[in-house]
Short mmCIF file of C-alpha atoms in Angstrom, two decimals:
data_model
loop_
_atom_site.label_atom_id
_atom_site.label_comp_id
_atom_site.label_asym_id
_atom_site.label_seq_id
_atom_site.Cartn_x
_atom_site.Cartn_y
_atom_site.Cartn_z
CA UNK A 1 5.13 1.84 -18.89
CA UNK A 2 4.75 -0.09 -22.11
CA UNK A 3 5.93 -3.63 -21.41
CA UNK A 4 5.74 -7.19 -22.64
CA UNK A 5 5.74 -9.88 -19.98
CA UNK A 6 6.14 -13.59 -20.74
CA UNK A 7 5.30 -15.92 -17.87
CA UNK A 8 5.28 -19.63 -17.17
CA UNK A 9 3.81 -21.34 -14.12
CA UNK A 10 4.78 -24.85 -13.06
CA UNK A 11 2.24 -26.95 -11.16
CA UNK A 12 1.77 -30.49 -9.97
CA UNK A 13 -1.29 -32.42 -11.07
CA UNK A 14 -2.94 -31.69 -7.71
CA UNK A 15 -2.62 -27.94 -8.33
CA UNK A 16 0.40 -27.23 -6.14
CA UNK A 17 2.46 -24.45 -7.71
CA UNK A 18 6.16 -25.33 -7.82
CA UNK A 19 7.72 -22.56 -9.88
CA UNK A 20 7.27 -19.27 -11.71
CA UNK A 21 9.35 -17.89 -14.58
CA UNK A 22 9.03 -14.26 -15.70
CA UNK A 23 10.71 -12.49 -18.61
CA UNK A 24 9.82 -8.84 -19.12
CA UNK A 25 10.89 -6.23 -21.65
CA UNK A 26 9.93 -2.72 -20.60
CA UNK A 27 9.99 0.58 -22.46
CA UNK A 28 11.24 3.00 -19.79
CA UNK A 29 11.09 6.02 -22.07
CA UNK A 30 13.60 8.84 -22.07
CA UNK A 31 14.49 9.08 -18.37
CA UNK A 32 17.76 7.14 -18.14
CA UNK A 33 18.05 7.57 -14.36
CA UNK A 34 15.12 5.25 -13.68
CA UNK A 35 15.77 2.74 -16.44
CA UNK A 36 15.43 -0.73 -14.98
CA UNK A 37 14.44 0.41 -11.50
CA UNK A 38 10.74 -0.25 -11.80
CA UNK A 39 11.22 -3.78 -13.04
CA UNK A 40 13.30 -4.51 -9.95
CA UNK A 41 10.44 -3.31 -7.73
CA UNK A 42 8.45 -6.29 -9.01
CA UNK A 43 10.57 -8.47 -6.71
CA UNK A 44 8.52 -7.19 -3.76
CA UNK A 45 5.45 -9.09 -4.99
CA UNK A 46 7.05 -11.67 -7.26
CA UNK A 47 5.04 -14.58 -5.84
CA UNK A 48 1.91 -12.64 -4.92
CA UNK A 49 0.02 -14.29 -2.06
CA UNK A 50 1.30 -17.78 -2.85
CA UNK A 51 3.88 -20.34 -1.77
CA UNK A 52 6.03 -20.56 -4.88
CA UNK A 53 9.36 -22.12 -3.89
CA UNK A 54 11.28 -21.47 -7.13
CA UNK A 55 11.26 -18.30 -9.21
CA UNK A 56 13.16 -16.95 -12.19
CA UNK A 57 13.00 -13.30 -13.18
CA UNK A 58 14.73 -11.87 -16.25
CA UNK A 59 14.13 -8.33 -17.39
CA UNK A 60 15.21 -5.97 -20.12
CA UNK A 61 14.92 -2.19 -19.84
CA UNK A 62 14.69 -0.29 -23.11
CA UNK A 63 15.39 3.45 -23.23
CA UNK A 64 13.50 5.27 -26.01
CA UNK A 65 12.44 8.80 -26.95
CA UNK A 66 8.94 8.31 -25.56
CA UNK A 67 7.59 9.76 -22.31
CA UNK A 68 9.78 8.93 -19.32
CA UNK A 69 8.63 6.33 -16.83
CA UNK A 70 8.10 7.77 -13.37
CA UNK A 71 6.49 6.65 -10.12
CA UNK A 72 2.78 6.07 -9.98
CA UNK A 73 0.52 4.41 -7.42
CA UNK A 74 1.95 0.96 -6.75
CA UNK A 75 4.78 1.37 -9.27
CA UNK A 76 5.94 -2.03 -10.59
CA UNK A 77 3.58 -4.07 -8.41
CA UNK A 78 0.35 -3.76 -10.47
CA UNK A 79 1.97 -5.44 -13.47
CA UNK A 80 3.44 -8.24 -11.39
CA UNK A 81 0.22 -9.02 -9.50
CA UNK A 82 -1.65 -8.84 -12.82
CA UNK A 83 0.59 -11.57 -14.22
CA UNK A 84 0.46 -13.82 -11.15
CA UNK A 85 -3.33 -13.61 -10.77
CA UNK A 86 -3.96 -14.11 -14.49
CA UNK A 87 -1.67 -17.14 -14.42
CA UNK A 88 -3.65 -18.62 -11.53
CA UNK A 89 -6.85 -18.25 -13.56
CA UNK A 90 -5.34 -19.90 -16.63
CA UNK A 91 -3.78 -22.69 -14.61
CA UNK A 92 -7.14 -23.44 -13.02
CA UNK A 93 -8.76 -23.82 -16.45
CA UNK A 94 -5.94 -26.04 -17.70
CA UNK A 95 -6.25 -28.30 -14.66
CA UNK A 96 -10.02 -28.27 -14.67
CA UNK A 97 -10.29 -26.98 -11.10
CA UNK A 98 -12.05 -23.98 -9.64
CA UNK A 99 -9.80 -20.90 -9.56
CA UNK A 100 -10.86 -20.08 -5.99
CA UNK A 101 -9.90 -23.59 -4.87
CA UNK A 102 -6.54 -23.36 -6.66
CA UNK A 103 -5.74 -20.17 -4.78
CA UNK A 104 -6.67 -21.77 -1.48
CA UNK A 105 -4.36 -24.70 -2.13
CA UNK A 106 -1.41 -22.38 -2.67
CA UNK A 107 -1.95 -19.47 -0.27
CA UNK A 108 0.75 -18.57 2.23
CA UNK A 109 -1.02 -19.27 5.52
CA UNK A 110 -0.90 -17.26 8.79
CA UNK A 111 1.07 -19.98 10.58
CA UNK A 112 3.83 -19.59 7.95
CA UNK A 113 4.35 -15.90 8.77
CA UNK A 114 6.87 -14.36 8.63
CA UNK A 115 7.30 -15.85 5.15
CA UNK A 116 10.40 -15.19 3.07
CA UNK A 117 10.05 -15.39 -0.70
CA UNK A 118 12.79 -16.84 -2.94
CA UNK A 119 14.27 -13.37 -3.53
CA UNK A 120 14.43 -12.54 0.19
CA UNK A 121 11.29 -10.40 0.57
CA UNK A 122 9.76 -11.05 3.99
CA UNK A 123 5.98 -10.98 4.40
CA UNK A 124 5.58 -10.24 8.09
CA UNK A 125 1.84 -10.78 8.66
CA UNK A 126 -1.51 -11.45 7.05
CA UNK A 127 -4.29 -14.01 6.63
CA UNK A 128 -4.78 -14.38 2.89
CA UNK A 129 -7.26 -17.29 2.99
CA UNK A 130 -9.55 -15.51 5.43
CA UNK A 131 -9.35 -12.25 3.48
CA UNK A 132 -10.57 -14.05 0.34
CA UNK A 133 -13.29 -15.89 2.27
CA UNK A 134 -14.66 -12.64 3.67
CA UNK A 135 -14.60 -10.97 0.25
CA UNK A 136 -16.51 -13.85 -1.36
CA UNK A 137 -19.11 -13.76 1.39
CA UNK A 138 -19.47 -9.97 1.37
CA UNK A 139 -19.84 -9.95 -2.42
CA UNK A 140 -22.33 -12.85 -2.46
CA UNK A 141 -20.01 -14.58 -4.90
CA UNK A 142 -22.11 -17.74 -5.31
CA UNK A 143 -25.20 -15.60 -5.85
CA UNK A 144 -23.49 -13.66 -8.62
CA UNK A 145 -22.36 -16.89 -10.29
CA UNK A 146 -26.04 -17.94 -10.50
CA UNK A 147 -27.04 -14.49 -11.78
CA UNK A 148 -24.28 -14.67 -14.40
CA UNK A 149 -25.50 -18.01 -15.71
CA UNK A 150 -29.14 -16.87 -15.78
CA UNK A 151 -28.18 -13.65 -17.58
CA UNK A 152 -26.31 -15.51 -20.32
CA UNK A 153 -29.44 -17.49 -21.07
CA UNK A 154 -31.14 -14.15 -21.74
CA UNK A 155 -28.34 -12.74 -23.91
CA UNK A 156 -26.60 -10.61 -21.26
CA UNK A 157 -22.89 -11.20 -20.71
CA UNK A 158 -21.99 -10.76 -17.07
CA UNK A 159 -18.59 -11.75 -15.69
CA UNK A 160 -17.34 -12.41 -12.17
CA UNK A 161 -13.69 -11.66 -11.44
CA UNK A 162 -11.62 -12.36 -8.34
CA UNK A 163 -8.06 -11.37 -7.52
CA UNK A 164 -5.82 -11.31 -4.46
CA UNK A 165 -2.87 -8.98 -4.08
CA UNK A 166 -0.04 -7.79 -1.88
CA UNK A 167 0.47 -4.10 -1.15
CA UNK A 168 4.02 -3.42 0.08
CA UNK A 169 5.01 -0.36 2.08
CA UNK A 170 8.17 1.41 3.30
CA UNK A 171 10.65 1.20 0.47
CA UNK A 172 14.07 -0.12 1.41
CA UNK A 173 15.34 1.46 -1.84
CA UNK A 174 17.43 -1.64 -2.41
CA UNK A 175 16.27 -1.77 -6.03
CA UNK A 176 18.34 1.35 -6.77
CA UNK A 177 21.56 -0.42 -5.87
CA UNK A 178 21.07 -4.10 -6.65
CA UNK A 179 24.19 -4.15 -8.79
CA UNK A 180 26.42 -2.63 -6.08
CA UNK A 181 27.98 -4.29 -3.08
CA UNK A 182 27.28 -1.35 -0.77
CA UNK A 183 24.29 0.88 -1.46
CA UNK A 184 24.77 4.63 -1.07
CA UNK A 185 21.63 4.81 1.13
CA UNK A 186 18.55 2.81 1.99
CA UNK A 187 15.06 4.14 2.60
CA UNK A 188 14.08 2.69 5.94
CA UNK A 189 14.70 5.74 8.17
CA UNK A 190 12.78 8.94 8.81
CA UNK A 191 13.06 11.82 11.26
CA UNK A 192 10.55 13.88 13.22
CA UNK A 193 10.49 16.70 15.74
CA UNK A 194 7.86 17.10 18.47
CA UNK A 195 7.65 19.93 20.99
CA UNK A 196 5.25 21.41 23.52
CA UNK A 197 4.51 25.14 23.49
CA UNK A 198 4.17 27.29 26.64
CA UNK A 199 0.39 26.77 26.59
CA UNK A 200 0.58 23.00 26.27
CA UNK A 201 -0.03 22.89 22.52
CA UNK A 202 1.80 20.09 20.66
CA UNK A 203 3.70 20.77 17.42
CA UNK A 204 4.98 18.15 14.97
CA UNK A 205 7.41 18.46 12.08
CA UNK A 206 8.17 15.40 9.96
CA UNK A 207 10.87 14.73 7.43
CA UNK A 208 8.24 15.00 4.71
CA UNK A 209 4.70 16.34 4.33
CA UNK A 210 1.64 14.68 2.90
CA UNK A 211 0.05 15.29 -0.48
CA UNK A 212 -3.54 14.68 0.52
CA UNK A 213 -3.32 11.47 2.56
CA UNK A 214 -4.62 13.01 5.79
CA UNK A 215 -1.39 12.82 7.76
CA UNK A 216 -2.27 15.83 9.93
CA UNK A 217 -5.52 14.19 11.05
CA UNK A 218 -3.86 10.86 11.80
CA UNK A 219 -0.94 12.43 13.67
CA UNK A 220 -3.33 14.51 15.78
CA UNK A 221 -5.28 11.37 16.71
CA UNK A 222 -2.18 9.35 17.59
CA UNK A 223 -0.54 12.04 19.72
CA UNK A 224 -3.80 13.01 21.40
CA UNK A 225 -4.21 9.41 22.49
CA UNK A 226 -0.57 9.07 23.47
CA UNK A 227 -0.24 12.32 25.47
CA UNK A 228 -3.80 12.58 26.76
CA UNK A 229 -4.90 15.77 25.01
CA UNK A 230 -7.56 16.74 22.45
CA UNK A 231 -6.64 16.32 18.75
CA UNK A 232 -7.30 20.05 18.21
CA UNK A 233 -4.27 20.76 20.41
CA UNK A 234 -1.89 19.11 17.91
CA UNK A 235 -0.46 20.97 14.91
CA UNK A 236 1.26 19.11 12.06
CA UNK A 237 3.54 21.29 9.90
CA UNK A 238 1.90 21.73 6.47
CA UNK A 239 5.17 22.77 4.83
CA UNK A 240 8.63 21.35 4.51
CA UNK A 241 11.74 23.45 5.13
CA UNK A 242 15.21 21.93 5.09
CA UNK A 243 16.31 24.50 7.66
CA UNK A 244 14.07 23.01 10.36
CA UNK A 245 12.77 19.65 9.15
CA UNK A 246 14.68 16.62 10.47
CA UNK A 247 14.85 15.07 7.04
CA UNK A 248 17.08 12.34 5.66
CA UNK A 249 18.34 12.10 2.04
CA UNK A 250 15.38 9.92 1.02
CA UNK A 251 12.61 11.76 2.89
CA UNK A 252 9.32 11.94 1.05
CA UNK A 253 5.78 10.66 0.92
CA UNK A 254 6.17 7.59 -1.25
CA UNK A 255 5.96 3.83 -0.95
CA UNK A 256 3.34 3.80 1.81
CA UNK A 257 6.05 4.83 4.27
CA UNK A 258 4.04 7.20 6.47
CA UNK A 259 2.43 4.34 8.41
CA UNK A 260 5.84 2.99 9.35
CA UNK A 261 8.97 5.14 9.49
CA UNK A 262 7.37 8.59 9.41
CA UNK A 263 4.82 7.76 12.09
CA UNK A 264 7.46 5.75 13.94
CA UNK A 265 9.73 8.79 14.20
CA UNK A 266 6.82 10.95 15.37
CA UNK A 267 5.80 8.42 18.03
CA UNK A 268 9.41 8.02 19.22
CA UNK A 269 9.90 11.79 19.56
CA UNK A 270 6.54 12.17 21.30
CA UNK A 271 7.36 9.40 23.77
CA UNK A 272 10.62 11.14 24.65
CA UNK A 273 8.75 14.41 25.27
CA UNK A 274 6.16 12.57 27.35
CA UNK A 275 8.88 10.90 29.44
CA UNK A 276 10.39 14.29 30.19
CA UNK A 277 6.98 15.71 31.09
CA UNK A 278 6.47 12.83 33.49
CA UNK A 279 9.75 13.63 35.26
CA UNK A 280 8.71 17.26 35.65
CA UNK A 281 5.22 16.26 36.80
CA UNK A 282 6.68 14.01 39.50
CA UNK A 283 8.70 16.96 40.77
CA UNK A 284 5.69 19.32 40.71
CA UNK A 285 3.42 16.78 42.44
CA UNK A 286 6.16 15.57 44.78
CA UNK A 287 5.36 12.02 43.67
CA UNK A 288 8.04 9.35 43.23
CA UNK A 289 6.33 5.98 43.30
CA UNK A 290 2.71 5.98 42.10
CA UNK A 291 1.80 5.75 38.42
CA UNK A 292 0.91 8.93 36.58
CA UNK A 293 -1.93 9.20 34.04
CA UNK A 294 -2.03 11.62 31.10
CA UNK A 295 -5.64 12.61 30.37
CA UNK A 296 -7.59 15.68 29.24
CA UNK A 297 -4.49 17.87 29.13
CA UNK A 298 -3.54 16.99 32.69
CA UNK A 299 -1.14 14.66 34.46
CA UNK A 300 -2.61 13.08 37.57
CA UNK A 301 -1.69 10.47 40.12
CA UNK A 302 -3.41 7.20 39.25
CA UNK A 303 -6.46 6.72 41.46
CA UNK A 304 -6.24 10.24 42.87
CA UNK A 305 -7.54 12.83 40.35
CA UNK A 306 -7.21 15.55 42.99
CA UNK A 307 -3.42 15.35 42.77
CA UNK A 308 -2.75 16.65 39.29
CA UNK A 309 -1.09 19.31 37.19
CA UNK A 310 -1.64 20.53 33.65
CA UNK A 311 0.58 20.01 30.63
CA UNK A 312 0.63 23.80 30.27
CA UNK A 313 2.03 24.13 33.81
CA UNK A 314 4.65 21.49 33.04
CA UNK A 315 5.63 23.51 29.96
CA UNK A 316 5.88 26.60 32.15
CA UNK A 317 8.42 24.87 34.35
CA UNK A 318 10.35 23.57 31.32
CA UNK A 319 10.63 26.97 29.64
CA UNK A 320 10.02 29.72 32.22
CA UNK A 321 11.07 28.22 35.56
CA UNK A 322 13.84 25.73 34.79
CA UNK A 323 15.86 26.89 37.81
CA UNK A 324 13.20 25.36 40.04
CA UNK A 325 13.68 21.95 38.46
CA UNK A 326 16.26 19.35 39.56
CA UNK A 327 19.64 19.87 37.93
CA UNK A 328 19.39 16.66 35.91
CA UNK A 329 16.32 17.94 33.98
CA UNK A 330 17.27 20.12 31.01
CA UNK A 331 15.04 23.08 30.08
CA UNK A 332 12.62 22.78 27.18
CA UNK A 333 10.22 20.18 25.80
CA UNK A 334 11.51 19.54 22.29
CA UNK A 335 12.79 16.26 20.90
CA UNK A 336 14.11 15.06 17.53
CA UNK A 337 13.98 11.36 16.78
CA UNK A 338 14.97 9.13 13.90
CA UNK A 339 13.19 5.83 13.43
CA UNK A 340 14.31 2.80 11.44
CA UNK A 341 12.23 -0.25 10.62
CA UNK A 342 14.03 -3.09 12.38
CA UNK A 343 13.19 -5.66 9.68
CA UNK A 344 15.32 -3.87 7.09
CA UNK A 345 18.46 -5.55 5.84
CA UNK A 346 21.26 -4.37 3.60
CA UNK A 347 20.23 -5.21 0.02
CA UNK A 348 22.26 -7.96 -1.62
CA UNK A 349 21.62 -9.51 -4.98
CA UNK A 350 21.04 -12.95 -3.47
CA UNK A 351 18.91 -11.85 -0.50
CA UNK A 352 17.05 -8.56 -0.28
CA UNK A 353 13.77 -7.00 0.75
CA UNK A 354 12.49 -4.34 -1.59
CA UNK A 355 9.87 -3.18 0.93
CA UNK A 356 9.26 -3.74 4.62
CA UNK A 357 5.53 -4.00 5.32
CA UNK A 358 2.94 -5.97 3.36
CA UNK A 359 -0.80 -5.33 3.35
CA UNK A 360 -3.10 -7.56 1.32
CA UNK A 361 -6.54 -7.45 -0.25
CA UNK A 362 -9.09 -9.51 -2.14
CA UNK A 363 -11.27 -7.92 -4.85
CA UNK A 364 -14.47 -9.35 -6.32
CA UNK A 365 -15.69 -7.52 -9.43
CA UNK A 366 -18.89 -7.94 -11.44
CA UNK A 367 -18.96 -6.54 -14.99
CA UNK A 368 -21.32 -6.60 -17.92
CA UNK A 369 -20.03 -6.38 -21.49
CA UNK A 370 -22.22 -4.93 -24.24
CA UNK A 371 -21.41 -7.02 -27.32
CA UNK A 372 -22.75 -4.36 -29.70
CA UNK A 373 -20.52 -1.54 -28.44
CA UNK A 374 -17.74 -3.27 -26.50
CA UNK A 375 -18.57 -1.06 -23.52
CA UNK A 376 -17.83 -2.51 -20.06
CA UNK A 377 -20.04 -1.61 -17.13
CA UNK A 378 -18.99 -2.23 -13.54
CA UNK A 379 -22.06 -3.63 -11.80
CA UNK A 380 -20.63 -4.40 -8.37
CA UNK A 381 -17.30 -4.08 -6.60
CA UNK A 382 -16.30 -5.66 -3.29
CA UNK A 383 -12.99 -5.17 -1.48
CA UNK A 384 -11.73 -6.73 1.73
CA UNK A 385 -8.49 -5.06 2.75
CA UNK A 386 -5.98 -5.78 5.52
CA UNK A 387 -3.65 -2.88 6.37
CA UNK A 388 -2.98 -3.89 9.95
CA UNK A 389 -4.31 -1.55 12.61
CA UNK A 390 -6.56 1.18 11.21
CA UNK A 391 -5.82 4.50 12.87
CA UNK A 392 -8.56 6.39 11.05
CA UNK A 393 -11.11 4.11 9.32
CA UNK A 394 -12.50 6.99 7.26
CA UNK A 395 -9.10 7.76 5.76
CA UNK A 396 -8.50 4.06 5.16
CA UNK A 397 -11.79 3.74 3.27
CA UNK A 398 -10.92 6.77 1.17
CA UNK A 399 -7.49 5.38 0.34
CA UNK A 400 -8.88 1.96 -0.60
CA UNK A 401 -11.55 3.41 -2.86
CA UNK A 402 -9.29 6.08 -4.35
CA UNK A 403 -6.53 3.67 -5.27
CA UNK A 404 -9.08 1.23 -6.72
CA UNK A 405 -10.51 3.96 -8.95
CA UNK A 406 -6.92 4.60 -10.01
CA UNK A 407 -6.69 0.91 -10.98
CA UNK A 408 -10.01 1.05 -12.83
CA UNK A 409 -8.56 3.84 -14.94
CA UNK A 410 -5.51 1.74 -15.80
CA UNK A 411 -7.70 -1.29 -16.54
CA UNK A 412 -10.32 0.31 -18.78
CA UNK A 413 -9.33 3.82 -19.89
CA UNK A 414 -5.79 5.17 -19.54
CA UNK A 415 -3.38 4.72 -22.43
CA UNK A 416 -0.55 6.63 -24.06
CA UNK A 417 -1.10 6.42 -27.82
CA UNK A 418 1.56 7.44 -30.35
CA UNK A 419 1.43 7.74 -34.11
CA UNK A 420 3.98 6.15 -36.43
CA UNK A 421 6.27 9.18 -36.09
CA UNK A 422 6.34 8.96 -32.29
CA UNK A 423 3.97 11.88 -31.74
CA UNK A 424 1.86 11.53 -28.58
CA UNK A 425 -1.83 11.57 -29.51
CA UNK A 426 -3.27 11.48 -25.99
CA UNK A 427 -1.77 14.65 -24.58
CA UNK A 428 -4.89 16.06 -22.91
CA UNK A 429 -7.77 14.71 -20.86
CA UNK A 430 -9.92 14.97 -23.98
CA UNK A 431 -8.07 11.94 -25.27
CA UNK A 432 -6.38 10.43 -22.21
CA UNK A 433 -9.46 9.11 -20.45
CA UNK A 434 -10.03 8.80 -16.72
CA UNK A 435 -12.92 7.17 -14.85
CA UNK A 436 -15.72 9.52 -13.85
CA UNK A 437 -18.01 9.11 -10.82
CA UNK A 438 -20.96 8.27 -13.07
CA UNK A 439 -19.05 5.27 -14.46
CA UNK A 440 -18.21 3.81 -11.05
CA UNK A 441 -20.16 1.37 -8.92
CA UNK A 442 -20.81 1.77 -5.21
CA UNK A 443 -17.93 0.03 -3.46
CA UNK A 444 -18.61 -2.52 -0.75
CA UNK A 445 -15.75 -2.54 1.77
CA UNK A 446 -14.66 -4.99 4.44
CA UNK A 447 -11.56 -4.84 6.61
CA UNK A 448 -9.27 -7.13 8.54
CA UNK A 449 -6.55 -6.14 10.97
CA UNK A 450 -3.54 -8.45 10.96
CA UNK A 451 -1.23 -6.33 13.09
CA UNK A 452 2.25 -5.74 11.74
CA UNK A 453 4.89 -6.86 14.26
CA UNK A 454 7.59 -4.53 12.91
CA UNK A 455 5.83 -1.13 13.02
CA UNK A 456 5.24 0.90 16.21
CA UNK A 457 1.43 0.78 16.04
CA UNK A 458 0.87 -2.43 14.05
CA UNK A 459 0.06 -0.46 10.89
CA UNK A 460 0.78 -1.29 7.25
CA UNK A 461 0.37 0.61 3.98
CA UNK A 462 -3.02 1.49 2.51
CA UNK A 463 -2.57 4.01 -0.30
CA UNK A 464 -1.67 1.76 -3.25
CA UNK A 465 -3.46 -1.56 -2.81
CA UNK A 466 -6.50 -0.84 -4.95
CA UNK A 467 -4.33 0.15 -7.89
CA UNK A 468 -2.52 -3.19 -7.60
CA UNK A 469 -5.27 -5.77 -7.10
CA UNK A 470 -7.97 -4.17 -9.26
CA UNK A 471 -6.16 -4.79 -12.56
CA UNK A 472 -6.34 -8.61 -12.57
CA UNK A 473 -9.76 -8.61 -10.87
CA UNK A 474 -11.27 -6.56 -13.70
CA UNK A 475 -9.42 -8.53 -16.37
CA UNK A 476 -10.65 -11.81 -14.87
CA UNK A 477 -14.21 -10.48 -14.83
CA UNK A 478 -14.13 -9.35 -18.46
CA UNK A 479 -12.64 -12.65 -19.60
CA UNK A 480 -15.32 -14.50 -17.65
CA UNK A 481 -18.04 -12.45 -19.31
CA UNK A 482 -16.67 -13.23 -22.76
CA UNK A 483 -15.89 -16.89 -22.03
CA UNK A 484 -18.65 -18.13 -24.40
CA UNK A 485 -16.73 -16.48 -27.24
CA UNK A 486 -13.29 -17.77 -26.21
CA UNK A 487 -11.84 -14.27 -25.73
CA UNK A 488 -8.63 -14.02 -23.69
CA UNK A 489 -7.46 -10.89 -21.90
CA UNK A 490 -3.71 -10.39 -22.31
CA UNK A 491 -3.30 -6.61 -22.16
CA UNK A 492 -4.60 -3.42 -20.59
CA UNK A 493 -6.50 -1.17 -20.94
CA UNK A 494 -9.53 -3.17 -22.05
CA UNK A 495 -11.09 -0.60 -24.37
CA UNK A 496 -14.36 -1.03 -26.31
CA UNK A 497 -12.37 -1.10 -29.55
CA UNK A 498 -10.25 -4.01 -28.31
CA UNK A 499 -13.36 -5.87 -27.15
CA UNK A 500 -15.03 -5.55 -30.57
CA UNK A 501 -11.89 -6.66 -32.39
CA UNK A 502 -11.55 -9.66 -30.12
CA UNK A 503 -15.17 -10.66 -30.72
CA UNK A 504 -14.93 -10.36 -34.48
CA UNK A 505 -11.36 -11.35 -35.22
CA UNK A 506 -8.44 -11.70 -32.80
CA UNK A 507 -10.12 -13.53 -29.86
CA UNK A 508 -7.57 -11.69 -27.73
CA UNK A 509 -7.66 -8.36 -25.95
#
C-alpha cells in the first residue's frame, strides 16, 4: 500500500543500537475490513535481526477510495525490514563505520535464542551472523567492492547492496484482535485426515490446499519416509471440500503455515495410523516384544526380514477381516488430527506474537546504474537462506528465487499510478510492469539449516523471504552506486524516471 514511514534509530557512540521509533501513515484503500491490520503485522519483524531493547511504533490507517489493500507475499514485513535495514546503512555512515560491522555488533546471536522482542514476538532459532558471513563469502563481497571502485574510475557506476531479513511463518492472527481482550480465534491450528486404502495406498486431506507451492510432493516425501512406502503411493487431495476436509475457521495457505501447522496435522494423523498398523502387524506376525520396521511397503521384525507382512495385508485385516483382530482394535485405518504450534500464546496488547516461526536470510546485490537513461541492471544476486530443515531442496530453491523476483518487481517496477481525479492509470500489464526473465540475473543460492524447535520436523517458512529482504538490498545497492552524486533512496519503486530526477534535481529517489 501507499505509505509514509518516519523512523529514528538511537545508537551509542560505539554503534550499539538502543532504540527504534517508527511512525507510519498508510493508505489502506477502500477495504475497511483490513484497515490497520497490515500495519500491525509489522510487529513480527519490528527489530529485524537486531537486539533493539526499546521500540516505539505508532501507526495511522487511512481509508480512501483507491484500490483496497489485500495480502501479498510477506504482507507488512517488506516495508518494516526495508526501514530497519536502510536505517542501519544510514547509521553506519553517520558513525563512520562499515555497515557490515555495524550489523555484526547488533545481531541477535544464536546463544540468545529464543529471543523475545520488545513487543513479545519470539524468535525461536537462527544464526544471523553466520548467515551474513556465508552470503558475503559466496558473493565475493570484497571482490565486488574492488570491482566497484575500479569501475567508477572508468565512468561505470556499480553499487553493492547488503540486507538481512526475518521471514515469519504461521500467523497467530493476533493482529486482527489487538484491541480486544479475548480474540474470536487465533490461527495456530490446522487439521488433516490420513487413511490407508485396501491396497495399501495412502491418502491425505488437509484443511487447505496449495496454490502452487508443491505441497503434494512434499507430503508424499514426508509420509513415504515416515511409513516406509514409495512417494508414488501417497495421494494428496488437490481440492478442498468442506464436507470432508477437516478444516478450521482460519484454514488456508497463507503466512508460510504449511511447514508448521498443516504439515504438523498431517504428520500427527499419519503417526496415529502408523501406530494402529503396528498393533495389527504385531497380531499378524505374533510378535509382542521385538521392534518392527516399516520399509518398502512392508512391516518386518527388526533383524529378521523373513518375518514380515505388507501394509496392504494390514489394511485387509483392518477393513475386510476385523473379526479376526483383538477386540481392542477398531476396524479401519483412518485418522483425523488437529495440530497446534505449542509456542503460540493468546494475543495481548502488551505481549503478543504475530507469527510463530522465523526464517532468516542475507542478500548481496550488485547493480549498475546507467546515468544517461536511469536504467538499473542487476549484475549479480546472492542469497543465503535459513528455513530450518529443507524437506525438498528443489522446492526451497524455487520459493527463494520466486519470492526474490517478486521483491525485485516491487523494488524496480511495480507501482499503482493515479491521475489527479483518482483514476488508476496502471490497470493492465502494459503499464503495471513486472520483471521479465531477460532482466534478471542468475541467482547464487546458499542454505543453512537452523532447526526450529517448535515444529514437528524442524521446518520454518520459505515462501515469502525473498520478497522481504530484497527490497532494502536493492535500495542499498542503488544508493551505493549513486553515492558519488549524493543520491539517497527513500522510496520504492526505483524507476529510471526517479533516478534521472534525483541526478539532476532532487538528490532523492
